[in-house]
PDB file of C-alpha atoms in Angstrom:
ATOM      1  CA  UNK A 249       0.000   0.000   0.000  1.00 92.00           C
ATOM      2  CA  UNK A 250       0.975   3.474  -0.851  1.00 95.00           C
ATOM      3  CA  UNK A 251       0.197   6.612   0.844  1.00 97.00           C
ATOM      4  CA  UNK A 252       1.441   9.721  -0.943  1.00 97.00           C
ATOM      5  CA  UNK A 253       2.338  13.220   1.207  1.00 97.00           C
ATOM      6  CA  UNK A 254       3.271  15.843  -0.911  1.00 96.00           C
ATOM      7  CA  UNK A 255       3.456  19.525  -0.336  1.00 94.00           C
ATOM      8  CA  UNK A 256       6.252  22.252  -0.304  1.00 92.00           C
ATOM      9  CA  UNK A 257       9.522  22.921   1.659  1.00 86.00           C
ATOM     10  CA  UNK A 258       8.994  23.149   5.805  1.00 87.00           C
ATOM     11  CA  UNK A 259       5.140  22.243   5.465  1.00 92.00           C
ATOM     12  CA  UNK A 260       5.924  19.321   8.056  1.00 91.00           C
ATOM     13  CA  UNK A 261       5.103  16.654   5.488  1.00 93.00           C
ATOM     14  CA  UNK A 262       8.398  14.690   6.498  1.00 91.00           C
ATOM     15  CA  UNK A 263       7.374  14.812  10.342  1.00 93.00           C
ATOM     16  CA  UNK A 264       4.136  13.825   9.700  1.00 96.00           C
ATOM     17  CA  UNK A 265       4.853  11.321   7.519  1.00 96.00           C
ATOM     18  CA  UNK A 266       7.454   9.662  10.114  1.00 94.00           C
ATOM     19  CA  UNK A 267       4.556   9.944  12.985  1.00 96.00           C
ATOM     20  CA  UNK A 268       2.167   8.262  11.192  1.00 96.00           C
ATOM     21  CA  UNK A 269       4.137   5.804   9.265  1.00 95.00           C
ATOM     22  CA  UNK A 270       5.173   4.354  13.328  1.00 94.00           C
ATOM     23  CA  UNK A 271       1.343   4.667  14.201  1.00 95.00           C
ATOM     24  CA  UNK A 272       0.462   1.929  10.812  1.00 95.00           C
ATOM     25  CA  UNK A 273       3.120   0.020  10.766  1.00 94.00           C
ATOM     26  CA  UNK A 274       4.838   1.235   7.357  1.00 95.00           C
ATOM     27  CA  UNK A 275       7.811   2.330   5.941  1.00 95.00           C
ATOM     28  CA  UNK A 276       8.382   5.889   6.152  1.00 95.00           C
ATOM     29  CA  UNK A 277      10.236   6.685   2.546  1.00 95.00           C
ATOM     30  CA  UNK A 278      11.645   9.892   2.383  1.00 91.00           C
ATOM     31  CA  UNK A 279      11.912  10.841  -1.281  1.00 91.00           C
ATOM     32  CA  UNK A 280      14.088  13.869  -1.236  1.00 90.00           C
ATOM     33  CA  UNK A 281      16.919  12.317   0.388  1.00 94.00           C
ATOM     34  CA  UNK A 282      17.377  10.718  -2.832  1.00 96.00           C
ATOM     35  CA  UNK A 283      17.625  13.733  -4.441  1.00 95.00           C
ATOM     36  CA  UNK A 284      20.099  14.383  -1.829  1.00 96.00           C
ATOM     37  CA  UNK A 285      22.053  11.663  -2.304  1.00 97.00           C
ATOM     38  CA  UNK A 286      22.905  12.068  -5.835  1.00 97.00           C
ATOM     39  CA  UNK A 287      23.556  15.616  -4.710  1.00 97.00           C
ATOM     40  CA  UNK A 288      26.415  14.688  -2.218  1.00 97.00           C
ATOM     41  CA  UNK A 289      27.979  12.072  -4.639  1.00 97.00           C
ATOM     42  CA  UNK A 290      28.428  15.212  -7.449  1.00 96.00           C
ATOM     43  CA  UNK A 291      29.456  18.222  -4.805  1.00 96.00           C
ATOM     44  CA  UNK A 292      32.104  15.235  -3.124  1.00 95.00           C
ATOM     45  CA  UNK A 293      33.355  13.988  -6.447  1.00 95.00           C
ATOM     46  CA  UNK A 294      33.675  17.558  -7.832  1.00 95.00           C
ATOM     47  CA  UNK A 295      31.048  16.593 -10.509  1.00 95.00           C
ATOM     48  CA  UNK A 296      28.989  19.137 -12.516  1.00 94.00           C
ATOM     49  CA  UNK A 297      25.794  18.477 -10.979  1.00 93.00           C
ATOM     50  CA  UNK A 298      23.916  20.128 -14.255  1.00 91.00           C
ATOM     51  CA  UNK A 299      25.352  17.384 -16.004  1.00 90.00           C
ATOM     52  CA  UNK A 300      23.983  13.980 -14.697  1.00 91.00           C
ATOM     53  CA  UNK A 301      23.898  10.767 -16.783  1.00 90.00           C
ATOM     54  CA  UNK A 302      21.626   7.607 -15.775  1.00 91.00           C
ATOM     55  CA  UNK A 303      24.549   5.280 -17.218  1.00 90.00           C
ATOM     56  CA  UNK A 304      26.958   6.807 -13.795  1.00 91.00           C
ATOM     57  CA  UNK A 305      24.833   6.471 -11.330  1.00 96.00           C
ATOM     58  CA  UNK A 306      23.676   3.470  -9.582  1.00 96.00           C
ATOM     59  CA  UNK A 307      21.587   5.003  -6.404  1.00 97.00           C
ATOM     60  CA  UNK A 308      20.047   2.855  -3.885  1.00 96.00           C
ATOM     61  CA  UNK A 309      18.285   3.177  -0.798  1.00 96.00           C
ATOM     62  CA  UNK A 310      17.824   0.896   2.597  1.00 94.00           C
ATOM     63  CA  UNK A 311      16.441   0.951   6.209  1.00 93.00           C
ATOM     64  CA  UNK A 312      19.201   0.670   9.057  1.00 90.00           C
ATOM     65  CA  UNK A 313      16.558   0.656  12.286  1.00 85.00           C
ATOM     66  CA  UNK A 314      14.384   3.600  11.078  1.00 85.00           C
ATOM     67  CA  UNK A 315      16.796   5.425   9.460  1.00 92.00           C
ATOM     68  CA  UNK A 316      16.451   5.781   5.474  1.00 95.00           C
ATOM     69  CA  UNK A 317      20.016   5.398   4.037  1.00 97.00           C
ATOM     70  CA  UNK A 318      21.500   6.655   0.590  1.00 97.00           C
ATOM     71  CA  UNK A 319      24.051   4.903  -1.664  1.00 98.00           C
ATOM     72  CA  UNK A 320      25.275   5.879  -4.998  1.00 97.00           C
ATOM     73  CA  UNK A 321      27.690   4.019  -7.093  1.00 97.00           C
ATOM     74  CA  UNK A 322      28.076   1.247  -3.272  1.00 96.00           C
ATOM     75  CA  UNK A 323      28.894   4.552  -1.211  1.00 97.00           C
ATOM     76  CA  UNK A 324      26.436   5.455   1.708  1.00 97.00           C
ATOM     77  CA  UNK A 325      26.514   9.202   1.409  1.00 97.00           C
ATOM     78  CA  UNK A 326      23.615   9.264   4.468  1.00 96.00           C
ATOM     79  CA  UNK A 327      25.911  11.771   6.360  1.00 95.00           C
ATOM     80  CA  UNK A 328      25.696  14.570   4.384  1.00 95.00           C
ATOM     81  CA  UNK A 329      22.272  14.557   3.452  1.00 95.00           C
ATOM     82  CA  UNK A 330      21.487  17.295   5.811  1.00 88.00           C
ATOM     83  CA  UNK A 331      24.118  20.220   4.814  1.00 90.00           C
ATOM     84  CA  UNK A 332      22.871  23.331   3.687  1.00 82.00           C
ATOM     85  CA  UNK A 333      25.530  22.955   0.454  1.00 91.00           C
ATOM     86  CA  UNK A 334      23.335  19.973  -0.129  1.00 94.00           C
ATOM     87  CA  UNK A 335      20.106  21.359   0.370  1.00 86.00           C
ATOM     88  CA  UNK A 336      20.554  24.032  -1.937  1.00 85.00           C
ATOM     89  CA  UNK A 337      21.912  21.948  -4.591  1.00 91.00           C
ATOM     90  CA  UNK A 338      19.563  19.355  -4.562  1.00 90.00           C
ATOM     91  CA  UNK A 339      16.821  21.784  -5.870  1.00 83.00           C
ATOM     92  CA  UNK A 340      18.918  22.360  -9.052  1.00 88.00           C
ATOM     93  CA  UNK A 341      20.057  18.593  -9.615  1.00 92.00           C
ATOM     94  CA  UNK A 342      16.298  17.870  -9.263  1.00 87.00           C
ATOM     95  CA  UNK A 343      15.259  19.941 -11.967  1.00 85.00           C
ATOM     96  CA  UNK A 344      17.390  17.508 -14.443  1.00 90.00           C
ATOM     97  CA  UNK A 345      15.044  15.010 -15.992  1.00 91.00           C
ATOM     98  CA  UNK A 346      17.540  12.039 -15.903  1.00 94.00           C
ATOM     99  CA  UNK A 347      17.723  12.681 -12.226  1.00 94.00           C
ATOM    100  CA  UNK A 348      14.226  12.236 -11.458  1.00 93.00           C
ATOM    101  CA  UNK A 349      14.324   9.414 -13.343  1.00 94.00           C
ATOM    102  CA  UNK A 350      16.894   7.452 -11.561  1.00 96.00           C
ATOM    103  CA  UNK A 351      14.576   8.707  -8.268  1.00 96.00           C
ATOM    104  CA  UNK A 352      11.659   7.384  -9.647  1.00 95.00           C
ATOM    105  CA  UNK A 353      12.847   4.196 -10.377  1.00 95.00           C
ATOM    106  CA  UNK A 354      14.366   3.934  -7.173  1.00 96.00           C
ATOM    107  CA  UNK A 355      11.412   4.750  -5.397  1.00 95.00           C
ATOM    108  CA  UNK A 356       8.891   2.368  -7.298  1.00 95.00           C
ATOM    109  CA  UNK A 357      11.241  -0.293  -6.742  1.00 94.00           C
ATOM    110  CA  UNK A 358      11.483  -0.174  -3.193  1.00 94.00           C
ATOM    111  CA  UNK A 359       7.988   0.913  -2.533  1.00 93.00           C
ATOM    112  CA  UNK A 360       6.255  -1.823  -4.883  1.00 89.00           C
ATOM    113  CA  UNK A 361       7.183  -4.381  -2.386  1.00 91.00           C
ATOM    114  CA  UNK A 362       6.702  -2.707   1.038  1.00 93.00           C
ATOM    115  CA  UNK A 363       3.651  -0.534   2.802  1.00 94.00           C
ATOM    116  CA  UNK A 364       4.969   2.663   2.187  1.00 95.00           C
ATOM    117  CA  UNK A 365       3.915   6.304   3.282  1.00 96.00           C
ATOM    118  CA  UNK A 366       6.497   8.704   0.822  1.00 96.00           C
ATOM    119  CA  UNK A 367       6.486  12.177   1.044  1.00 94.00           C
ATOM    120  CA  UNK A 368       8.311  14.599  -1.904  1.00 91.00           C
ATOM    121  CA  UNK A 369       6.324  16.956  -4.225  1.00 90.00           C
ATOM    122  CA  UNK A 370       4.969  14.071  -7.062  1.00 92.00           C
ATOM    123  CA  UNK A 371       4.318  11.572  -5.500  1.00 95.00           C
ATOM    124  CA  UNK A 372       0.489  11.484  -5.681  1.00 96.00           C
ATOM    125  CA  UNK A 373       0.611  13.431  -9.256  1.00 95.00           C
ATOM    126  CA  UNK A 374       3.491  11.459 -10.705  1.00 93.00           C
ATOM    127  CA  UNK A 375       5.459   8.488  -9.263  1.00 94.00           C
ATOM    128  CA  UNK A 376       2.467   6.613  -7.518  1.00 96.00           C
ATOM    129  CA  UNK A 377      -0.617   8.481  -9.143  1.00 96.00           C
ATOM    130  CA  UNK A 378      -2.907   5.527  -8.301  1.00 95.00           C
ATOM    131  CA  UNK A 379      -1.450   5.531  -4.544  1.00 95.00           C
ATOM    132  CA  UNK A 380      -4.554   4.180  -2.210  1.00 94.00           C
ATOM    133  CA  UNK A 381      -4.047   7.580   0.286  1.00 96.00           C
ATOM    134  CA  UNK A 382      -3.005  11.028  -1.271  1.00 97.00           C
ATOM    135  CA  UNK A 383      -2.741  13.938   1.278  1.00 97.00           C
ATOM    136  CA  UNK A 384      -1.212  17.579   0.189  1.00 97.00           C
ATOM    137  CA  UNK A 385       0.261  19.085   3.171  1.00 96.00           C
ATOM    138  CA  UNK A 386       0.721  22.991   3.072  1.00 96.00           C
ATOM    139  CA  UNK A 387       1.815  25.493   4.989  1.00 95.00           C
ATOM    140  CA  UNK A 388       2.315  29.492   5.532  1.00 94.00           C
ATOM    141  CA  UNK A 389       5.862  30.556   3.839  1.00 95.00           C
ATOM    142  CA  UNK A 390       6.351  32.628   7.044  1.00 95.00           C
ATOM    143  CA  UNK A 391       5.547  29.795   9.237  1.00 94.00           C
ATOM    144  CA  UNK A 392       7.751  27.557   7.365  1.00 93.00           C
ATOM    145  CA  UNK A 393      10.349  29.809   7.374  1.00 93.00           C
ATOM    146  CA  UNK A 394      10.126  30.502  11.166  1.00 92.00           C
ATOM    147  CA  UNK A 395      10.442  26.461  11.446  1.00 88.00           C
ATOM    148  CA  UNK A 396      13.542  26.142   9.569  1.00 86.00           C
ATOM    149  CA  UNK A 397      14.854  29.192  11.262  1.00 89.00           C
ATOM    150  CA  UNK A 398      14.566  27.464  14.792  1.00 88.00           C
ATOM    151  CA  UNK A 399      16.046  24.504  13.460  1.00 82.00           C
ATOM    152  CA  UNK A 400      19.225  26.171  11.877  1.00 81.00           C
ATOM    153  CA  UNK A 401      19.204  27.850  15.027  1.00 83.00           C
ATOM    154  CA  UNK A 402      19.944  24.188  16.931  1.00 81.00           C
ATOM    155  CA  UNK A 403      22.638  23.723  14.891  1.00 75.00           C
ATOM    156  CA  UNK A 404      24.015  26.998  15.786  1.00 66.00           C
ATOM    157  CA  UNK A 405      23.760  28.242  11.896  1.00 74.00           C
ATOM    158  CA  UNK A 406      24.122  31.720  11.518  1.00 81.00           C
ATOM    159  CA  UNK A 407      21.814  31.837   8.874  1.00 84.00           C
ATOM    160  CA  UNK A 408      18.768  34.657   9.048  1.00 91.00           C
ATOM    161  CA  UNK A 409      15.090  34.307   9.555  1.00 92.00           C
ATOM    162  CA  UNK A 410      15.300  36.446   6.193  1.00 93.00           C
ATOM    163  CA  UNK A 411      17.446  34.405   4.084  1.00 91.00           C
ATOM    164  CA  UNK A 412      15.436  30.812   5.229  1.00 90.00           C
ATOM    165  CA  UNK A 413      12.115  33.320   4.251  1.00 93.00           C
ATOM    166  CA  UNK A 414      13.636  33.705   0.456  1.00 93.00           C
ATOM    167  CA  UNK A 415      15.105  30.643  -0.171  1.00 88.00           C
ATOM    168  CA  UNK A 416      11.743  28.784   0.799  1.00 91.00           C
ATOM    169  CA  UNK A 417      10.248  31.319  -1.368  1.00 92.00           C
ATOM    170  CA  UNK A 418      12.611  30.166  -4.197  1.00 89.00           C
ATOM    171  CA  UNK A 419      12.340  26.686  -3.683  1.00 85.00           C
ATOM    172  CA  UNK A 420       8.436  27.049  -4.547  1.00 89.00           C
ATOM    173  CA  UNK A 421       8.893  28.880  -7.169  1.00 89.00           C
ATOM    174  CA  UNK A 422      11.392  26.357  -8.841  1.00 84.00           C
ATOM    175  CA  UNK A 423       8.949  23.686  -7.503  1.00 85.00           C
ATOM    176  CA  UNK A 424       5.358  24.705  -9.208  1.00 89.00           C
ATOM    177  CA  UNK A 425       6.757  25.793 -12.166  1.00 86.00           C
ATOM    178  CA  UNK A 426       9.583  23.143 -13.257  1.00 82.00           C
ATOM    179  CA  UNK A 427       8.508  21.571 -16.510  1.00 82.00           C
ATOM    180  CA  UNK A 428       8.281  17.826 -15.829  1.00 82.00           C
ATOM    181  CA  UNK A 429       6.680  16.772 -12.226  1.00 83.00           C
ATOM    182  CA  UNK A 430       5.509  20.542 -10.945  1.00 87.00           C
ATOM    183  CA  UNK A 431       4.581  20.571  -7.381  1.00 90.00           C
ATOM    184  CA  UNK A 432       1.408  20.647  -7.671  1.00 93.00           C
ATOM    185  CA  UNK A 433      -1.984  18.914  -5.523  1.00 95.00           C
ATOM    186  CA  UNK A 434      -3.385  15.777  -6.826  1.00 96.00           C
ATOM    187  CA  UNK A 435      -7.222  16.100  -8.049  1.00 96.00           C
ATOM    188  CA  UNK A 436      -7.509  13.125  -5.562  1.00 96.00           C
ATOM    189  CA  UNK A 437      -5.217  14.622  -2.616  1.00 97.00           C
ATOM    190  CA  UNK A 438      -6.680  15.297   0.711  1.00 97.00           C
ATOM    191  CA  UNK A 439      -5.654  19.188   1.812  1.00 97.00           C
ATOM    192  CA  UNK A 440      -4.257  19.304   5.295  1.00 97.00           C
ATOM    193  CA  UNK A 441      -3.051  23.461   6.156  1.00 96.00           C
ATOM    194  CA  UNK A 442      -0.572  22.940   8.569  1.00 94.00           C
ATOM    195  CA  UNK A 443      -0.140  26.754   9.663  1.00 94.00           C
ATOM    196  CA  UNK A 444      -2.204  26.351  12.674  1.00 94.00           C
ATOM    197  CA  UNK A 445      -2.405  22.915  13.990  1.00 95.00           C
ATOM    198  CA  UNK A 446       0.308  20.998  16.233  1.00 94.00           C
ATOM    199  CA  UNK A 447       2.106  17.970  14.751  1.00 94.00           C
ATOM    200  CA  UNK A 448      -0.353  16.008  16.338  1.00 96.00           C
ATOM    201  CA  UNK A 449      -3.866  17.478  15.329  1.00 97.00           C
ATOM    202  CA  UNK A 450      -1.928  17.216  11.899  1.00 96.00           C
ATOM    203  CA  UNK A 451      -1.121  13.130  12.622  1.00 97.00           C
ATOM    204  CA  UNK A 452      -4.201  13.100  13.788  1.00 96.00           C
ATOM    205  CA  UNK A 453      -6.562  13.895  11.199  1.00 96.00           C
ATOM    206  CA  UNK A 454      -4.135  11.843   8.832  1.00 96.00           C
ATOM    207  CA  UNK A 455      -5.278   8.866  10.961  1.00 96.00           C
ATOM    208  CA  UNK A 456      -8.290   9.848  10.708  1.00 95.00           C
ATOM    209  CA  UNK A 457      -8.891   9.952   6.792  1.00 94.00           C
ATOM    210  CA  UNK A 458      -6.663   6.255   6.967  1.00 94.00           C
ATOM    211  CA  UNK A 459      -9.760   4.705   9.157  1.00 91.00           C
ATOM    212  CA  UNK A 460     -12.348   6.516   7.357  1.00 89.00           C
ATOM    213  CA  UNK A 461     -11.718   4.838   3.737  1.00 83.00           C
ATOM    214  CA  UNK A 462     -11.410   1.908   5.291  1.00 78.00           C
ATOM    215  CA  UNK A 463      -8.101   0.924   4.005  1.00 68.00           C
ATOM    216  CA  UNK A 464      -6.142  -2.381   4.853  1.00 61.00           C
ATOM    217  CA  UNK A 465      -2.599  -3.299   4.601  1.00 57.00           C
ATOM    218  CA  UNK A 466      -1.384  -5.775   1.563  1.00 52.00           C
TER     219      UNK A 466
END
């Protein structure tokens, strides 16, 4: 069974998606650190990451406990999945098309054999458009940005409330308008505004919709 989240940058999909993938028993699959992943491999190799071919890259993905790992090419590149040269870079390697296919592929093997709940920003549009459960999870760009900011801030990043503000605002606007996969909510997709409701209410109501349709496990 799939479940698709989708929904833009610091909307809490991820979170979410982790809470209530525990609560169901499934595999939470996080699809951007894929994006990620081929990311790291380029910036560490000193690669051009505009230029990406399928034939290079080999990317994989496994569960250690509940953490989601990345390998490219054998390598696990899971430690630097979460630094900011990364995360900005990942939103231009995943505007390549042979990137996202190398994702996609990734993804539908993994999740064709497992009860998955995937979060990214086409899932429910594009990589599993007949997924059982779609939900679009959005959120206030100030909001967002003020959760990012307090999470830079536990790293001790010196980053600005500002700065997190524009480059969420950039990240949507590469998102909804890139030409193949846009961010954009499925016909099908559930709405859940995240802006003013805890993680839980959010979780919550997620549950909620799960029990409603009646859905069981394969």
């Amino acid at each position: 069974m799939i479940i698709a989240v989708d929904g833009p940058a610091g909307s809490g999909k991820s979170t979410v998606a982790d809470i209530v993938a525990k609560k169901l028993g499934f595999i939470h699959f996080n699809s951007g650190l894929l994006y990620r992943g081929i990311t790291a491999y380029l910036l560490k190799n000193e690669l051009d990451i505009n230029d990406v071919k399928k034939e290079d890259i080999i990317l994989e993905t496994s569960f250690i406990g509940d953490v989601q790992h990345v390998f490219v090419n054998g390598e696990d590149y899971t430690p630097y999945l979460r630094e900011n040269i990364v995360s900005i870079n990942s939103t231009i390697v995943g505007k390549n098309p042979i990137t996202r296919q190398i994702v996609d592929d990734c993804q539908r093997t993994f999740c064709s054999a497992n009860n998955c709940i995937i979060d990214g920003r086409d899932i429910g549009t594009h990589v599993f458009p007949n997924a059982e459960l779609k939900f679009y999870v959005d959120c206030n760009v100030k909001v967002r940005a003020k959760r990012r900011f307090l999470e830079e801030q536990e790293k001790n990043s010196n980053v600005s409330l500002k700065a997190i503000e524009m480059q969420i605002i950039e990240r949507d606007e590469t998102d909804k308008n890139r030409k193949i996969a846009p961010l954009v909510q499925a016909p099908d997709a559930i709405y859940i505004d995240t802006s003013d409701l805890t993680i839980d209410q959010v979780v919550e109501l997620m549950m909620k919709y799960y029990y409603e349709l009646g859905l069981t496990q394969k």
